[in-house]
CSV table of C-alpha atoms in Angstrom, one decimal:
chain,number,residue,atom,x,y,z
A,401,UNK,CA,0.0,0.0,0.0
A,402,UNK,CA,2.7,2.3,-0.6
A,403,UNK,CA,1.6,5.7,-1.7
A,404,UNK,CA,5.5,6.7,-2.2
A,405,UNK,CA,8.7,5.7,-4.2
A,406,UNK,CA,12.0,6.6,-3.2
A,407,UNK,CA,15.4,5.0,-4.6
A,408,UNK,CA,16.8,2.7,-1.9
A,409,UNK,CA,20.4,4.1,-1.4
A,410,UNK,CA,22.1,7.0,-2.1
A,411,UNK,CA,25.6,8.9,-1.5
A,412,UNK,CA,26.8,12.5,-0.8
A,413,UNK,CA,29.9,14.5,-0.8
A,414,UNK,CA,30.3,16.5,2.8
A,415,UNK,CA,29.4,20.0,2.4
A,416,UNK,CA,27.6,19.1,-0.8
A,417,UNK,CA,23.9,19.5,-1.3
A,418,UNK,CA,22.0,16.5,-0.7
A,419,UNK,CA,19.0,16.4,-3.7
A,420,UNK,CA,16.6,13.2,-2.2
A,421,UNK,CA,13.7,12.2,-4.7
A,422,UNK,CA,10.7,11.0,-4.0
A,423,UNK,CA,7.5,9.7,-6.3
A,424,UNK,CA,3.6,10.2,-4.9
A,425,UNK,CA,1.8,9.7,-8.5
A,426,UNK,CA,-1.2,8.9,-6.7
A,427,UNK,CA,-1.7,11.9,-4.5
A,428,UNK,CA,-4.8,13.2,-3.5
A,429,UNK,CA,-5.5,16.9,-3.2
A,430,UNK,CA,-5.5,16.6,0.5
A,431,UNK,CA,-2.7,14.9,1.1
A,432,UNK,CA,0.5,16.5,2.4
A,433,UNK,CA,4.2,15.3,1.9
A,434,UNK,CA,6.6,15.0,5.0
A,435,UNK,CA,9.9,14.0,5.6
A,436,UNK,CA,11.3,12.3,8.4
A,437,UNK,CA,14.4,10.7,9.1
A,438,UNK,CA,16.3,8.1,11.6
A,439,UNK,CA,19.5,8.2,12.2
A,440,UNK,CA,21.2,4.8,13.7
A,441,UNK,CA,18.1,3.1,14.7
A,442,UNK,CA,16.7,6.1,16.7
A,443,UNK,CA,13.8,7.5,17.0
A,444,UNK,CA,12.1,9.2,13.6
A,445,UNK,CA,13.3,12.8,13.4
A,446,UNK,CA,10.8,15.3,11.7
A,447,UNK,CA,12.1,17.5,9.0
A,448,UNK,CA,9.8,19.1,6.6
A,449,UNK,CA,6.2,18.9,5.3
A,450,UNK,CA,4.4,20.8,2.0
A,451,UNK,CA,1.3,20.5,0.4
A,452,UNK,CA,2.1,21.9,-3.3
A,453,UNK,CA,4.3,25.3,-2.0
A,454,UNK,CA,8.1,25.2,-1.3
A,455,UNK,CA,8.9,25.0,2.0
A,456,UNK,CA,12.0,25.9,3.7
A,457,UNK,CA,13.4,25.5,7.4
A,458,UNK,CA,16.0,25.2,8.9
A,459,UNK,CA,17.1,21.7,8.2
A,460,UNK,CA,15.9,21.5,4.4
A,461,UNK,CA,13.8,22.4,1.6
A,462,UNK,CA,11.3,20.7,-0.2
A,463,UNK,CA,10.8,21.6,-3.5
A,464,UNK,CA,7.1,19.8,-4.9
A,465,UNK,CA,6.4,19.6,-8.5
A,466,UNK,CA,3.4,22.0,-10.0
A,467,UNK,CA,1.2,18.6,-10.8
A,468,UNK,CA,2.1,17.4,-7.3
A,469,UNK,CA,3.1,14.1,-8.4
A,470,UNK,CA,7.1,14.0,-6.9
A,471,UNK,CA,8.8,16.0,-4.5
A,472,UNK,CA,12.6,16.8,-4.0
A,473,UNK,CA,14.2,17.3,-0.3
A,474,UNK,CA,17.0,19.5,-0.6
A,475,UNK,CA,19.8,18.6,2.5
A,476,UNK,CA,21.9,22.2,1.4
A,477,UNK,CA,24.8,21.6,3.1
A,478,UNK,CA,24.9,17.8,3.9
A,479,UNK,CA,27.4,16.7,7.4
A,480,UNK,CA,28.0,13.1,8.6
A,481,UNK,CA,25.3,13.6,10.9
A,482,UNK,CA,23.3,13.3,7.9
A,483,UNK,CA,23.7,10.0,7.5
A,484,UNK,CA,20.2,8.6,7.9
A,485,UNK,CA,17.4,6.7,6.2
A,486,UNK,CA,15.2,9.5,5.0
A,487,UNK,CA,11.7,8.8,5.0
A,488,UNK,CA,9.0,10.5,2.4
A,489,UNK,CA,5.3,10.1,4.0
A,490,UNK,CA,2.3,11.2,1.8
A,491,UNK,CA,-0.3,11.9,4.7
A,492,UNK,CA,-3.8,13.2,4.9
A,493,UNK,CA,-3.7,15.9,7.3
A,494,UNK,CA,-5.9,14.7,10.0
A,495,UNK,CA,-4.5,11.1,9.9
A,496,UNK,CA,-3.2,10.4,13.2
A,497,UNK,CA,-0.3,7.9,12.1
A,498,UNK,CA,2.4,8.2,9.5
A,499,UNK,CA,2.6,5.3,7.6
A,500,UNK,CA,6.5,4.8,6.7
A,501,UNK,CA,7.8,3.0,4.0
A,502,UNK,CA,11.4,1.5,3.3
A,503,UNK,CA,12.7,5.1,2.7
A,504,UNK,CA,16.1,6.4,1.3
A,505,UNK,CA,19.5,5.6,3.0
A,506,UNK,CA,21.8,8.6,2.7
A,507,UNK,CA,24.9,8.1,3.7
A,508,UNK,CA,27.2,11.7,3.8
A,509,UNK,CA,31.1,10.4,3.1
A,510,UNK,CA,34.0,13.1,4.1
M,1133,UNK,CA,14.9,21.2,24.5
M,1134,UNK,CA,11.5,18.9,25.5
M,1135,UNK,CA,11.7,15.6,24.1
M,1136,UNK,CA,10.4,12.3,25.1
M,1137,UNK,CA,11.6,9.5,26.8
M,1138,UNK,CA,11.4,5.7,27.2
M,1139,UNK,CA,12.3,3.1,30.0
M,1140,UNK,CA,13.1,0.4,29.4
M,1141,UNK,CA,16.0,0.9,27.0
M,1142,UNK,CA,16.0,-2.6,26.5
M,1143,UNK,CA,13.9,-5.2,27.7
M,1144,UNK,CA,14.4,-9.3,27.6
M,1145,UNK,CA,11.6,-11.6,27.9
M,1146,UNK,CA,10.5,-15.3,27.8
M,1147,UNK,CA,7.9,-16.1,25.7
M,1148,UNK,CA,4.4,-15.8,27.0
M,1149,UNK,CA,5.5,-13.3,29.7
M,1150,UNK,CA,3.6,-10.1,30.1
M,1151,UNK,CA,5.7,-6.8,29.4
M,1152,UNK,CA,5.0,-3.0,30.2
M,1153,UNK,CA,6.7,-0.5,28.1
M,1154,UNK,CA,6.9,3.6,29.5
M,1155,UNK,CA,7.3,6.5,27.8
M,1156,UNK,CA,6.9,9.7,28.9
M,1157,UNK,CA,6.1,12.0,26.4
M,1158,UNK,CA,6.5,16.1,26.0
M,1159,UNK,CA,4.5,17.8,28.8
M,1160,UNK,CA,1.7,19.6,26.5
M,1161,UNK,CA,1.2,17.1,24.2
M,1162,UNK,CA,-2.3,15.5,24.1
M,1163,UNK,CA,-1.7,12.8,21.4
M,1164,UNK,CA,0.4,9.6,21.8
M,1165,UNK,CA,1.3,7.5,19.8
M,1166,UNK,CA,3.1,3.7,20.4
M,1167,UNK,CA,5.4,2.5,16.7
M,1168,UNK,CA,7.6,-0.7,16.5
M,1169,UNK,CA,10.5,-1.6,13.8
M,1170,UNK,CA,10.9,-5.3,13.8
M,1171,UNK,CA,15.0,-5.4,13.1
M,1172,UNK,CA,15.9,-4.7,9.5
M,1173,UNK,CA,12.1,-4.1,8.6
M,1174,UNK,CA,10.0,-0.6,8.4
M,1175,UNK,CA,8.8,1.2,10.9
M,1176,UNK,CA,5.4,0.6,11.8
M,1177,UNK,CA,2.0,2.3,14.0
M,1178,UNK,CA,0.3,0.7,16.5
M,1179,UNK,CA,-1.9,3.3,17.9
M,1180,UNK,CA,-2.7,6.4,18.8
M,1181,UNK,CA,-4.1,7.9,21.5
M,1182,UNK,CA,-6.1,10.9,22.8
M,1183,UNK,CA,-8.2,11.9,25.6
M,1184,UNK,CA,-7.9,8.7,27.4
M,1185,UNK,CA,-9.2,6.7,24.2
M,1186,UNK,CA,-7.8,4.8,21.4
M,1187,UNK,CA,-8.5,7.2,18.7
M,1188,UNK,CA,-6.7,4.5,16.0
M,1189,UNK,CA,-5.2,1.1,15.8
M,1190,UNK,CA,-3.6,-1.3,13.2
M,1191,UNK,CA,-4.2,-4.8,12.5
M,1192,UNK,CA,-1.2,-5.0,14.5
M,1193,UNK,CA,-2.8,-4.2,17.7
M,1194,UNK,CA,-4.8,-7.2,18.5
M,1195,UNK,CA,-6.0,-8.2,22.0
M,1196,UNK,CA,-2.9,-8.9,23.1
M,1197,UNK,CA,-2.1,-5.1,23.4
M,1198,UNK,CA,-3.3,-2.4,25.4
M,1199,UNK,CA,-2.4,0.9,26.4
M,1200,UNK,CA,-3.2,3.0,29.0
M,1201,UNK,CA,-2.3,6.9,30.6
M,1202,UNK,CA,-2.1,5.6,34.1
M,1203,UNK,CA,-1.5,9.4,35.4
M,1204,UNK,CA,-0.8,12.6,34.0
M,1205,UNK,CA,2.8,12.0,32.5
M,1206,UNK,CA,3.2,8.5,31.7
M,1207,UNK,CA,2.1,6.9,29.1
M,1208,UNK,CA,2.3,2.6,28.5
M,1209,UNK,CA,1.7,0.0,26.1
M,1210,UNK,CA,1.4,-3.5,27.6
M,1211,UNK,CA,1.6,-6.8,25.8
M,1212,UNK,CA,-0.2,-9.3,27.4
M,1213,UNK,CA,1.6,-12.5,26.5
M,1214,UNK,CA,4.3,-11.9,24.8
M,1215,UNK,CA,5.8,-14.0,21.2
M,1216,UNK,CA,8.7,-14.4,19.8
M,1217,UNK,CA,7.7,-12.6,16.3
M,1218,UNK,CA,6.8,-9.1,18.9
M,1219,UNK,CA,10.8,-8.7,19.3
M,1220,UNK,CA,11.4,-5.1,18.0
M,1221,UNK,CA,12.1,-1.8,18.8
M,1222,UNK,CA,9.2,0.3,20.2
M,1223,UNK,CA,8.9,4.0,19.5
M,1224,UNK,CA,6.4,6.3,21.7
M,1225,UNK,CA,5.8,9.8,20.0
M,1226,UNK,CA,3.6,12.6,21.1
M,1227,UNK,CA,2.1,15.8,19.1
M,1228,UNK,CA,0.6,18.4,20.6
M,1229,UNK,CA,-3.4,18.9,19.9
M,1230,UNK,CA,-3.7,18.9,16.1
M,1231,UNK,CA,-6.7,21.1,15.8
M,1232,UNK,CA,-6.4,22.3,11.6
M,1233,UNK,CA,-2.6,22.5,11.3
M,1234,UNK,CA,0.1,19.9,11.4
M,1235,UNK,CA,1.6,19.0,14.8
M,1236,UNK,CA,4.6,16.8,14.2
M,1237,UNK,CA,5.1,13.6,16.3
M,1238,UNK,CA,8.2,13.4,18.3
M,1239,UNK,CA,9.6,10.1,18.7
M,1240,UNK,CA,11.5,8.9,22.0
M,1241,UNK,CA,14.3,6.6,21.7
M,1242,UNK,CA,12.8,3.3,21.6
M,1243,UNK,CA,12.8,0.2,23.3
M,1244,UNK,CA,14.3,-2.6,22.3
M,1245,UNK,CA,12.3,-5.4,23.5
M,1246,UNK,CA,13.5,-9.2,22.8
M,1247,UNK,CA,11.5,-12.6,23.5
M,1248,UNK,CA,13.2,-15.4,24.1
């Protein structure tokens, strides 16, 4: 039941920006898009959620395509502590859970 | 900075034993939340919680689970008799009321609960 497509591995360059991709073909109109991420087995870490605007923080930017149908996490400035398996969640907004699939494992390399 | 916490940080158990896991989530939050990641598998809900109620489950949560806000910080998810296949790492989150905007869950530490 996966409502998201993500490639399974990716690497970065310290210092580099990290460009993470993620597919929701199937998005409704009232769906959002968040990110999460767990480093080393922790706990999920929130980072960023959009429904069709750009959004920046302080962490990232998520850039979403005009038809809504992918989404791009930006890391600007990606640091070992980086290193993570990056999560993209398509969610309705009053869902209570997130619903996580296999996600993307960055790993940042010096 | 708030965040929430979880005791045991790693609990061992023979099969068929009953186990209580605490968390204690962030002080104004109103909705809990109980996750597990079976080793090398995706994370996964359980339930959520609010106003002293389940407010969602999965199939995951059968009868053998419960949870319950004993008091005004704690916040526990008990499995009654425990099997081998319930070894995994159990996240608690909390969010605070979610009203019309987004209120991100933050995730304790996890518990990493093996039956023998």
């Amino acid at each position: 039941d996966a409502k998201t497509t993500q490639p399974p591995s990716m690497d970065c360059a310290e210092g580099r920006a990290a460009n993470l991709p993620c597919n929701h073909s199937t998005i409704s109109g009232n769906e959002y898009v968040y990110w999460y991420r767990q480093i080393h087995s922790q706990g999920p870490q929130y980072i960023i959620h959009g429904l069709k605007n750009n959004e920046t923080n302080e962490m990232a930017s998520l850039i979403i395509t005009e038809d809504r149908k992918s989404s791009t996490l930006i890391l600007p400035h990606a640091t070992l502590r980086d290193t993570a398996v990056y999560y993209c969640i398509v969610r309705v907004k009053n869902d209570y859970k997130l619903s996580f699939g296999a996600g993307t494992t960055v790993t940042v390399r010096a | 900075e708030p965040e929430v916490t979880q005791t045991p940080s790693h609990q061992v158990t023979q099969m068929g034993q009953e186990v209580i896991l605490r968390c204690v989530p962030i002080s104004n939050h109103l909705y809990f939340y109980w996750y597990r990641q079976i080793l090398g598998q995706k994370v996964e809900f359980l339930v959520s919680f609010y106003n002293n109620e389940i407010s969602e489950k999965s199939e995951i949560f059968d009868d053998q689970f419960s949870v319950e806000r004993p008091d005004g910080s704690n916040f526990t998810l008990k499995i009654r008799s425990t099997k081998l296949e319930d070894s995994a790492m159990y996240f608690c989150a909390s969010s605070e009321a979610s009203g019309l905007t987004y209120n991100e869950q933050f995730f304790g530490p996890g518990t990493r609960l093996t039956v023998l």
